[in-house]
Amino acid sequence: MRKLMILVLLVLAVPVLAQQPGLNKTKVLFVGYDPGKPLPDMKRSAPGMMSEKDFTAEYSVRMPAFKGLLSQYFGEVKTMDCRDWKPADSEPYDVTIFDFPTTVIEPAKQEKDEKGNVQYISARYLPDNFSKPVIFIASTADQMGRRIGLKLDWLCLCLDADAHHLNANHPIFKGPLEKVVPTMVTKKTPDGIFHYATGENIPKEIPMWRVQKTGYLAGKGARIGLVARGNRFAESPDAEMISSGVCQKDVGAVALGRHGNFFLWGFGAAPADMTEEGKKVFVNTVAYMKQFDGRIPIARKYNDRMATTDDVRETIANVTKKSYEDYVAQMKDFNDQNAKQNKRLNDKKAAGQALTPEEEATLPYLGRVQEIDTWEVFLKGRMGKLASRFGNDGTAFQKYLTDNFNYIYCDPKGFYDYWVDEDVQQIGISNHDVKLLDACVGMLKKNDQPELASKVLKRYTGENFSTAKEWDDWLSKNKKKLFFSETNGYRFVINTYSK
């Protein structure tokens, strides 16, 4: 009888020990600040670029809120303090969510390159080969991803509460947990969009999807979101842009996007301030990312300040009097707002009122009038190195770049540095077209300008073969898998995802 009773108790205990029925089997690790631990040091700034007041107010509830939301959908959810996390901690889990940066593995440093130029090397948070699926929340993406060459970089910490230009047919809106038809509301287009050439044909009002209830622009202490650079973001098969969002940048700024096994959830709100649709898409994103285990990025981006052909297009479009007038208007508005803010804070101090820490930090930078460039100085700045060639002739500058656009080379190690590659120009085939490689191999076989052909092949492949046969064998083997990446060395790259 005693044995029978024990057996009955064991049987009854099974449902309690097993995963709740209906929950997704994806195992989730949430890494943020554990409210059971002391607050982090905030002498310089609070984590996530939040104010100390707002970070402290949310400290006790943010992690539990994410745990509560995730536990409604996933059978196994664990939380961990970001100060304790190590790469091995993610191994047992299908998806890791980083709400705030973890402890630095290698500190930032400065090194000199072969030309003696000092280069800043970002701090390391992750190994180069970290292959577990990840979701980064807001600025954590850039902080943890910069060292390993992720495209989820810091274009602007200025993302508010709404998404726009979203791909509503993307899987994260289809499920697998919740089907969401985004509620689109027509709203005023962010002014920043119109300061870029890409915004020329954007309507004054566009459909938007509300992701969180409150944005930082409402002045209620919301965590500010991050947008990444959209220029050439989706040029490689390892990346996809899903949505832009309300910010101060161009229409292509990335608010929701994936690069390899890493996802940028640019919005900063905790679940309590997410809309119902926003919560559902967030948990869908967690389930979606599980499939990218081991799918590390193919095309790495180690220099977020390199020029791309998108930047060159913008430059071509902006060498006009209209763009100059827009610049002047912006600068006048900046100086006006700066003066008003300076007066407000000084009046506040004069009235005996205490300034907030953020206001105290801002005050020394206020009240300075920003000088407005003349048309000639503005034009020279836009032309860069080519200013000495074209002087004040913006039209000639535009024609030169437009006529030679297929031969533009953007220096992957430079600071928005580009030029026309005269070697490729001589061959007459776009440096983005694999036919250029075919032509160069053909030139080697015929012993037709072999030095030129070899130089171009090495520049645009990163390979270093010495004979025509070696080049021919390599190209024959990889031709169908090649794609051109501007951000990963400005060269052809092999799609390692392709079978």
GROMACS .gro file of C-alpha atoms in nm, residues 307-465:
model
  159
  307ALA     CA    1   3.156   5.615  -4.659
  308THR     CA    2   2.914   5.410  -4.864
  309THR     CA    3   2.772   5.479  -5.207
  310ASP     CA    4   2.453   5.584  -5.025
  311ASP     CA    5   2.657   5.860  -4.860
  312VAL     CA    6   2.802   5.957  -5.197
  313ARG     CA    7   2.450   5.983  -5.344
  314GLU     CA    8   2.357   6.208  -5.052
  315THR     CA    9   2.664   6.424  -5.115
  316ILE     CA   10   2.585   6.458  -5.484
  317ALA     CA   11   2.230   6.564  -5.404
  318ASN     CA   12   2.335   6.815  -5.137
  319VAL     CA   13   2.581   7.024  -5.338
  320THR     CA   14   2.308   7.277  -5.417
  321LYS     CA   15   2.197   7.620  -5.300
  322LYS     CA   16   1.872   7.465  -5.176
  323SER     CA   17   2.066   7.232  -4.944
  324TYR     CA   18   2.273   7.527  -4.826
  325GLU     CA   19   1.960   7.726  -4.742
  326ASP     CA   20   1.828   7.426  -4.549
  327TYR     CA   21   2.157   7.408  -4.358
  328VAL     CA   22   2.141   7.780  -4.272
  329ALA     CA   23   1.784   7.744  -4.146
  330GLN     CA   24   1.883   7.449  -3.928
  331MET     CA   25   2.178   7.633  -3.778
  332LYS     CA   26   1.970   7.942  -3.703
  333ASP     CA   27   1.708   7.725  -3.533
  334PHE     CA   28   1.979   7.547  -3.334
  335ASN     CA   29   2.127   7.876  -3.211
  336ASP     CA   30   1.781   8.005  -3.123
  337GLN     CA   31   1.689   7.695  -2.922
  338ASN     CA   32   2.032   7.694  -2.760
  339ALA     CA   33   1.988   8.054  -2.644
  340LYS     CA   34   1.638   7.986  -2.509
  341GLN     CA   35   1.756   7.684  -2.312
  342ASN     CA   36   2.052   7.878  -2.176
  343LYS     CA   37   1.823   8.158  -2.058
  344ARG     CA   38   1.578   7.911  -1.903
  345LEU     CA   39   1.844   7.739  -1.696
  346ASN     CA   40   2.015   8.061  -1.588
  347ASP     CA   41   1.679   8.211  -1.488
  348LYS     CA   42   1.609   7.896  -1.290
  349LYS     CA   43   1.939   7.929  -1.104
  350ALA     CA   44   1.885   8.298  -1.044
  351ALA     CA   45   1.548   8.216  -0.886
  352GLY     CA   46   1.726   7.987  -0.640
  353GLN     CA   47   1.593   7.667  -0.793
  354ALA     CA   48   1.821   7.364  -0.808
  355LEU     CA   49   1.912   7.229  -1.150
  356THR     CA   50   1.887   6.858  -1.222
  357PRO     CA   51   2.218   6.671  -1.277
  358GLU     CA   52   2.137   6.659  -1.650
  359GLU     CA   53   2.077   7.036  -1.660
  360GLU     CA   54   2.401   7.102  -1.471
  361ALA     CA   55   2.593   6.890  -1.722
  362THR     CA   56   2.429   7.070  -2.015
  363LEU     CA   57   2.468   7.430  -1.896
  364PRO     CA   58   2.840   7.478  -1.983
  365TYR     CA   59   2.764   7.397  -2.347
  366LEU     CA   60   2.475   7.639  -2.381
  367GLY     CA   61   2.487   8.001  -2.486
  368ARG     CA   62   2.755   7.953  -2.749
  369VAL     CA   63   2.654   8.074  -3.093
  370GLN     CA   64   2.744   7.823  -3.364
  371GLU     CA   65   2.906   7.997  -3.660
  372ILE     CA   66   2.723   7.951  -3.990
  373ASP     CA   67   2.944   7.865  -4.287
  374THR     CA   68   2.940   8.073  -4.602
  375TRP     CA   69   2.824   7.909  -4.925
  376GLU     CA   70   3.187   7.866  -5.034
  377VAL     CA   71   3.290   7.699  -4.706
  378PHE     CA   72   2.977   7.482  -4.711
  379LEU     CA   73   3.050   7.370  -5.068
  380LYS     CA   74   3.415   7.295  -4.994
  381GLY     CA   75   3.316   7.085  -4.695
  382ARG     CA   76   3.074   6.878  -4.903
  383MET     CA   77   3.326   6.824  -5.184
  384GLY     CA   78   3.605   6.717  -4.950
  385LYS     CA   79   3.925   6.620  -5.133
  386LEU     CA   80   3.768   6.708  -5.467
  387ALA     CA   81   3.723   7.073  -5.368
  388SER     CA   82   4.068   7.162  -5.502
  389ARG     CA   83   3.967   7.018  -5.838
  390PHE     CA   84   3.623   7.176  -5.878
  391GLY     CA   85   3.646   7.492  -5.666
  392ASN     CA   86   3.299   7.648  -5.648
  393ASP     CA   87   3.161   7.455  -5.943
  394GLY     CA   88   2.913   7.224  -5.770
  395THR     CA   89   2.753   7.124  -6.099
  396ALA     CA   90   3.083   6.994  -6.238
  397PHE     CA   91   3.143   6.805  -5.913
  398GLN     CA   92   2.801   6.641  -5.936
  399LYS     CA   93   2.852   6.546  -6.301
  400TYR     CA   94   3.193   6.391  -6.233
  401LEU     CA   95   3.064   6.166  -5.956
  402THR     CA   96   2.744   6.077  -6.141
  403ASP     CA   97   2.929   5.985  -6.460
  404ASN     CA   98   3.177   5.772  -6.264
  405PHE     CA   99   2.944   5.632  -6.002
  406ASN     CA  100   3.010   5.270  -6.103
  407TYR     CA  101   3.380   5.316  -6.028
  408ILE     CA  102   3.357   5.485  -5.688
  409TYR     CA  103   3.569   5.325  -5.418
  410CYS     CA  104   3.481   5.390  -5.054
  411ASP     CA  105   3.774   5.339  -4.817
  412PRO     CA  106   3.660   5.080  -4.558
  413LYS     CA  107   3.916   5.216  -4.308
  414GLY     CA  108   3.862   5.584  -4.382
  415PHE     CA  109   3.648   5.857  -4.233
  416TYR     CA  110   3.381   5.903  -4.501
  417ASP     CA  111   3.662   5.885  -4.758
  418TYR     CA  112   3.594   5.791  -5.121
  419TRP     CA  113   3.733   5.843  -5.471
  420VAL     CA  114   3.693   5.724  -5.828
  421ASP     CA  115   3.895   5.405  -5.884
  422GLU     CA  116   4.078   5.483  -6.205
  423ASP     CA  117   4.194   5.122  -6.240
  424VAL     CA  118   3.834   5.000  -6.262
  425GLN     CA  119   3.741   5.301  -6.471
  426GLN     CA  120   4.004   5.192  -6.721
  427ILE     CA  121   3.849   4.846  -6.747
  428GLY     CA  122   3.502   4.999  -6.778
  429ILE     CA  123   3.296   4.759  -6.565
  430SER     CA  124   3.124   4.845  -6.235
  431ASN     CA  125   3.325   4.739  -5.931
  432HIS     CA  126   3.002   4.594  -5.786
  433ASP     CA  127   2.953   4.361  -6.084
  434VAL     CA  128   3.108   4.014  -6.073
  435LYS     CA  129   3.172   4.057  -6.446
  436LEU     CA  130   3.466   4.274  -6.340
  437LEU     CA  131   3.631   3.966  -6.188
  438ASP     CA  132   3.558   3.766  -6.504
  439ALA     CA  133   3.718   4.038  -6.715
  440CYS     CA  134   4.029   4.056  -6.496
  441VAL     CA  135   4.079   3.679  -6.501
  442GLY     CA  136   4.040   3.691  -6.879
  443MET     CA  137   4.303   3.962  -6.897
  444LEU     CA  138   4.544   3.747  -6.696
  445LYS     CA  139   4.487   3.452  -6.926
  446LYS     CA  140   4.564   3.668  -7.230
  447ASN     CA  141   4.855   3.843  -7.054
  448ASP     CA  142   4.669   4.169  -7.124
  449GLN     CA  143   4.778   4.431  -6.866
  450PRO     CA  144   4.834   4.156  -6.605
  451GLU     CA  145   4.952   4.401  -6.337
  452LEU     CA  146   4.632   4.602  -6.363
  453ALA     CA  147   4.414   4.292  -6.362
  454SER     CA  148   4.594   4.141  -6.064
  455LYS     CA  149   4.574   4.466  -5.864
  456VAL     CA  150   4.198   4.495  -5.920
  457LEU     CA  151   4.136   4.129  -5.834
  458LYS     CA  152   4.326   4.158  -5.507
  459ARG     CA  153   4.157   4.485  -5.413
  460TYR     CA  154   3.805   4.356  -5.470
  461THR     CA  155   3.835   4.002  -5.335
  462GLY     CA  156   4.087   4.018  -5.053
  463GLU     CA  157   4.260   3.714  -5.206
  464ASN     CA  158   4.627   3.707  -5.304
  465PHE     CA  159   4.673   3.450  -5.583
   0.00000   0.00000   0.00000
